[in-house]
């Protein structure tokens, strides 16, 4: 596809791409906070929640970083209209599912944090899926 036809994407494409970028930037801020300011983030936690959070396996932060970095790269690829966005968002989605699945189900996050603690993980998984589907749709439309 030539450059002219790629530039004729609808305005809403740019709005969605910017929202994806902002969402993934927020994910980066959360990652940095969890790695470098974990104790401050746990001020409102119960003692059980603090113990559970401190016992989080280090590898889960690597998976978190993969999800955030691939999501950020995918968002930038969307804004640059590159097909790489699809692969990046696919990696991000898989990493998010691994991270949230392990944290909430295997490591007991749902038990410790309660049902309201599942809201954000469900939102994160849902949006990771939305970004992936949006990138695939955009690619199929010839916008990437």
PDB file of C-alpha atoms in Angstrom:
ATOM      1  CA  UNK A   1       0.000   0.000   0.000  1.00  0.00           C
ATOM      2  CA  UNK A   2       1.370   3.401  -0.884  1.00  0.00           C
ATOM      3  CA  UNK A   3       1.897   6.275   1.546  1.00  0.00           C
ATOM      4  CA  UNK A   4      -1.109   8.284   0.282  1.00  0.00           C
ATOM      5  CA  UNK A   5      -3.643   5.537   0.952  1.00  0.00           C
ATOM      6  CA  UNK A   6      -2.150   4.883   4.387  1.00  0.00           C
ATOM      7  CA  UNK A   7      -2.631   8.512   5.327  1.00  0.00           C
ATOM      8  CA  UNK A   8      -6.370   8.371   4.554  1.00  0.00           C
ATOM      9  CA  UNK A   9      -7.358   6.725   7.801  1.00  0.00           C
ATOM     10  CA  UNK A  10     -10.419   7.979   9.687  1.00  0.00           C
ATOM     11  CA  UNK A  11      -9.944  10.514  12.466  1.00  0.00           C
ATOM     12  CA  UNK A  12     -11.182   8.069  15.077  1.00  0.00           C
ATOM     13  CA  UNK A  13      -8.210   5.808  14.289  1.00  0.00           C
ATOM     14  CA  UNK A  14      -5.894   8.496  15.649  1.00  0.00           C
ATOM     15  CA  UNK A  15      -8.066   8.975  18.732  1.00  0.00           C
ATOM     16  CA  UNK A  16      -7.969   5.248  19.527  1.00  0.00           C
ATOM     17  CA  UNK A  17      -4.217   5.091  18.876  1.00  0.00           C
ATOM     18  CA  UNK A  18      -3.581   8.013  21.244  1.00  0.00           C
ATOM     19  CA  UNK A  19      -5.786   6.434  23.940  1.00  0.00           C
ATOM     20  CA  UNK A  20      -3.834   3.171  23.528  1.00  0.00           C
ATOM     21  CA  UNK A  21      -0.578   5.082  23.944  1.00  0.00           C
ATOM     22  CA  UNK A  22      -1.832   6.903  27.057  1.00  0.00           C
ATOM     23  CA  UNK A  23      -3.122   3.642  28.563  1.00  0.00           C
ATOM     24  CA  UNK A  24       0.209   1.920  27.991  1.00  0.00           C
ATOM     25  CA  UNK A  25       2.106   4.909  29.395  1.00  0.00           C
ATOM     26  CA  UNK A  26      -0.018   4.576  32.536  1.00  0.00           C
ATOM     27  CA  UNK A  27       0.902   0.894  32.630  1.00  0.00           C
ATOM     28  CA  UNK A  28       4.540   1.939  32.527  1.00  0.00           C
ATOM     29  CA  UNK A  29       3.984   4.278  35.471  1.00  0.00           C
ATOM     30  CA  UNK A  30       2.347   1.477  37.463  1.00  0.00           C
ATOM     31  CA  UNK A  31       5.250  -0.845  36.665  1.00  0.00           C
ATOM     32  CA  UNK A  32       7.797   1.732  37.791  1.00  0.00           C
ATOM     33  CA  UNK A  33       5.789   2.388  40.953  1.00  0.00           C
ATOM     34  CA  UNK A  34       5.561  -1.315  41.777  1.00  0.00           C
ATOM     35  CA  UNK A  35       9.266  -1.829  41.233  1.00  0.00           C
ATOM     36  CA  UNK A  36      10.623   1.343  42.835  1.00  0.00           C
ATOM     37  CA  UNK A  37       7.912   2.506  45.260  1.00  0.00           C
ATOM     38  CA  UNK A  38       6.153  -0.690  46.263  1.00  0.00           C
ATOM     39  CA  UNK A  39       5.970   0.106  49.980  1.00  0.00           C
ATOM     40  CA  UNK A  40       4.329   3.479  49.336  1.00  0.00           C
ATOM     41  CA  UNK A  41       1.753   1.827  47.076  1.00  0.00           C
ATOM     42  CA  UNK A  42       0.803  -0.577  49.869  1.00  0.00           C
ATOM     43  CA  UNK A  43      -0.105   2.080  52.469  1.00  0.00           C
ATOM     44  CA  UNK A  44      -3.817   1.252  52.252  1.00  0.00           C
ATOM     45  CA  UNK A  45      -3.320  -2.551  52.177  1.00  0.00           C
ATOM     46  CA  UNK A  46      -4.182  -4.886  55.036  1.00  0.00           C
ATOM     47  CA  UNK A  47      -1.291  -6.819  56.583  1.00  0.00           C
ATOM     48  CA  UNK A  48      -2.343  -9.948  54.655  1.00  0.00           C
ATOM     49  CA  UNK A  49      -2.342  -8.000  51.394  1.00  0.00           C
ATOM     50  CA  UNK A  50       1.079  -6.517  52.183  1.00  0.00           C
ATOM     51  CA  UNK A  51       2.549  -9.969  52.892  1.00  0.00           C
ATOM     52  CA  UNK A  52       1.024 -11.342  49.703  1.00  0.00           C
ATOM     53  CA  UNK A  53       2.357  -8.424  47.652  1.00  0.00           C
ATOM     54  CA  UNK A  54       5.855  -8.733  49.109  1.00  0.00           C
ATOM     55  CA  UNK A  55       5.866 -12.448  48.265  1.00  0.00           C
ATOM     56  CA  UNK A  56       5.229 -11.799  44.559  1.00  0.00           C
ATOM     57  CA  UNK A  57       7.610 -13.821  42.406  1.00  0.00           C
ATOM     58  CA  UNK A  58      10.247 -11.625  40.722  1.00  0.00           C
ATOM     59  CA  UNK A  59       9.584 -13.189  37.318  1.00  0.00           C
ATOM     60  CA  UNK A  60       6.104 -11.677  37.302  1.00  0.00           C
ATOM     61  CA  UNK A  61       7.693  -8.215  37.068  1.00  0.00           C
ATOM     62  CA  UNK A  62       9.560  -9.347  33.961  1.00  0.00           C
ATOM     63  CA  UNK A  63       6.263 -10.466  32.422  1.00  0.00           C
ATOM     64  CA  UNK A  64       4.728  -7.138  33.480  1.00  0.00           C
ATOM     65  CA  UNK A  65       7.601  -5.286  31.782  1.00  0.00           C
ATOM     66  CA  UNK A  66       7.138  -7.332  28.589  1.00  0.00           C
ATOM     67  CA  UNK A  67       3.427  -6.512  28.523  1.00  0.00           C
ATOM     68  CA  UNK A  68       4.041  -2.795  29.069  1.00  0.00           C
ATOM     69  CA  UNK A  69       6.961  -2.429  26.654  1.00  0.00           C
ATOM     70  CA  UNK A  70       5.265  -4.401  23.895  1.00  0.00           C
ATOM     71  CA  UNK A  71       2.060  -2.413  24.464  1.00  0.00           C
ATOM     72  CA  UNK A  72       3.978   0.868  24.252  1.00  0.00           C
ATOM     73  CA  UNK A  73       5.789  -0.292  21.125  1.00  0.00           C
ATOM     74  CA  UNK A  74       2.478  -1.397  19.612  1.00  0.00           C
ATOM     75  CA  UNK A  75       0.931   1.988  20.377  1.00  0.00           C
ATOM     76  CA  UNK A  76       3.821   3.820  18.748  1.00  0.00           C
ATOM     77  CA  UNK A  77       3.611   1.462  15.765  1.00  0.00           C
ATOM     78  CA  UNK A  78      -0.097   2.299  15.449  1.00  0.00           C
ATOM     79  CA  UNK A  79       0.679   6.006  15.428  1.00  0.00           C
ATOM     80  CA  UNK A  80       3.355   5.406  12.767  1.00  0.00           C
ATOM     81  CA  UNK A  81       0.927   3.158  10.854  1.00  0.00           C
ATOM     82  CA  UNK A  82       3.184   0.118  10.993  1.00  0.00           C
ATOM     83  CA  UNK A  83       1.999  -3.484  10.813  1.00  0.00           C
ATOM     84  CA  UNK A  84       4.368  -4.263  13.675  1.00  0.00           C
ATOM     85  CA  UNK A  85       1.541  -3.057  15.949  1.00  0.00           C
ATOM     86  CA  UNK A  86      -0.299  -6.367  15.537  1.00  0.00           C
ATOM     87  CA  UNK A  87       2.646  -8.478  16.718  1.00  0.00           C
ATOM     88  CA  UNK A  88       3.425  -6.109  19.581  1.00  0.00           C
ATOM     89  CA  UNK A  89      -0.140  -6.119  20.852  1.00  0.00           C
ATOM     90  CA  UNK A  90      -0.278  -9.919  20.514  1.00  0.00           C
ATOM     91  CA  UNK A  91       2.819 -10.235  22.726  1.00  0.00           C
ATOM     92  CA  UNK A  92       1.361  -7.709  25.160  1.00  0.00           C
ATOM     93  CA  UNK A  93      -1.949  -9.591  25.348  1.00  0.00           C
ATOM     94  CA  UNK A  94      -0.267 -12.936  26.041  1.00  0.00           C
ATOM     95  CA  UNK A  95       1.949 -11.350  28.710  1.00  0.00           C
ATOM     96  CA  UNK A  96      -1.057  -9.664  30.345  1.00  0.00           C
ATOM     97  CA  UNK A  97      -2.985 -12.945  30.444  1.00  0.00           C
ATOM     98  CA  UNK A  98       0.015 -14.742  31.981  1.00  0.00           C
ATOM     99  CA  UNK A  99       0.594 -11.965  34.510  1.00  0.00           C
ATOM    100  CA  UNK A 100      -3.025 -11.538  35.578  1.00  0.00           C
ATOM    101  CA  UNK A 101      -3.818 -15.245  35.441  1.00  0.00           C
ATOM    102  CA  UNK A 102      -0.890 -16.096  37.677  1.00  0.00           C
ATOM    103  CA  UNK A 103      -1.362 -13.164  40.041  1.00  0.00           C
ATOM    104  CA  UNK A 104      -5.103 -13.473  40.521  1.00  0.00           C
ATOM    105  CA  UNK A 105      -5.690 -17.214  40.224  1.00  0.00           C
ATOM    106  CA  UNK A 106      -2.505 -19.136  40.999  1.00  0.00           C
ATOM    107  CA  UNK A 107      -0.831 -16.779  43.487  1.00  0.00           C
ATOM    108  CA  UNK A 108      -4.118 -16.134  45.301  1.00  0.00           C
ATOM    109  CA  UNK A 109      -4.649 -12.477  44.461  1.00  0.00           C
ATOM    110  CA  UNK A 110      -8.387 -12.926  44.127  1.00  0.00           C
ATOM    111  CA  UNK A 111      -8.572 -14.474  47.603  1.00  0.00           C
ATOM    112  CA  UNK A 112      -6.405 -11.790  49.211  1.00  0.00           C
ATOM    113  CA  UNK A 113      -7.686  -8.718  47.364  1.00  0.00           C
ATOM    114  CA  UNK A 114     -11.332  -9.795  47.201  1.00  0.00           C
ATOM    115  CA  UNK A 115     -13.805  -9.522  44.328  1.00  0.00           C
ATOM    116  CA  UNK A 116     -13.231  -5.778  43.885  1.00  0.00           C
ATOM    117  CA  UNK A 117      -9.545  -6.571  43.385  1.00  0.00           C
ATOM    118  CA  UNK A 118     -10.511  -8.340  40.157  1.00  0.00           C
ATOM    119  CA  UNK A 119     -11.873  -5.193  38.506  1.00  0.00           C
ATOM    120  CA  UNK A 120      -8.552  -3.717  37.376  1.00  0.00           C
ATOM    121  CA  UNK A 121      -7.080  -7.034  36.150  1.00  0.00           C
ATOM    122  CA  UNK A 122     -10.240  -7.645  34.109  1.00  0.00           C
ATOM    123  CA  UNK A 123     -10.010  -4.134  32.665  1.00  0.00           C
ATOM    124  CA  UNK A 124      -6.329  -4.616  31.794  1.00  0.00           C
ATOM    125  CA  UNK A 125      -6.983  -7.957  30.051  1.00  0.00           C
ATOM    126  CA  UNK A 126     -10.005  -6.522  28.223  1.00  0.00           C
ATOM    127  CA  UNK A 127      -8.122  -3.481  26.949  1.00  0.00           C
ATOM    128  CA  UNK A 128      -5.138  -5.591  25.888  1.00  0.00           C
ATOM    129  CA  UNK A 129      -7.595  -7.603  23.789  1.00  0.00           C
ATOM    130  CA  UNK A 130      -9.190  -4.424  22.403  1.00  0.00           C
ATOM    131  CA  UNK A 131      -5.789  -3.033  21.341  1.00  0.00           C
ATOM    132  CA  UNK A 132      -4.924  -6.334  19.633  1.00  0.00           C
ATOM    133  CA  UNK A 133      -8.251  -6.513  17.783  1.00  0.00           C
ATOM    134  CA  UNK A 134      -7.996  -2.841  16.828  1.00  0.00           C
ATOM    135  CA  UNK A 135      -4.506  -3.353  15.398  1.00  0.00           C
ATOM    136  CA  UNK A 136      -5.691  -6.412  13.436  1.00  0.00           C
ATOM    137  CA  UNK A 137      -8.718  -4.502  12.154  1.00  0.00           C
ATOM    138  CA  UNK A 138      -6.555  -1.538  11.170  1.00  0.00           C
ATOM    139  CA  UNK A 139      -4.138  -3.828   9.361  1.00  0.00           C
ATOM    140  CA  UNK A 140      -7.011  -5.527   7.518  1.00  0.00           C
ATOM    141  CA  UNK A 141      -8.291  -2.078   6.488  1.00  0.00           C
ATOM    142  CA  UNK A 142      -4.889  -1.287   4.988  1.00  0.00           C
ATOM    143  CA  UNK A 143      -4.185   1.475   7.476  1.00  0.00           C
ATOM    144  CA  UNK A 144      -0.970  -0.132   8.716  1.00  0.00           C
TER     145      UNK A 144
END
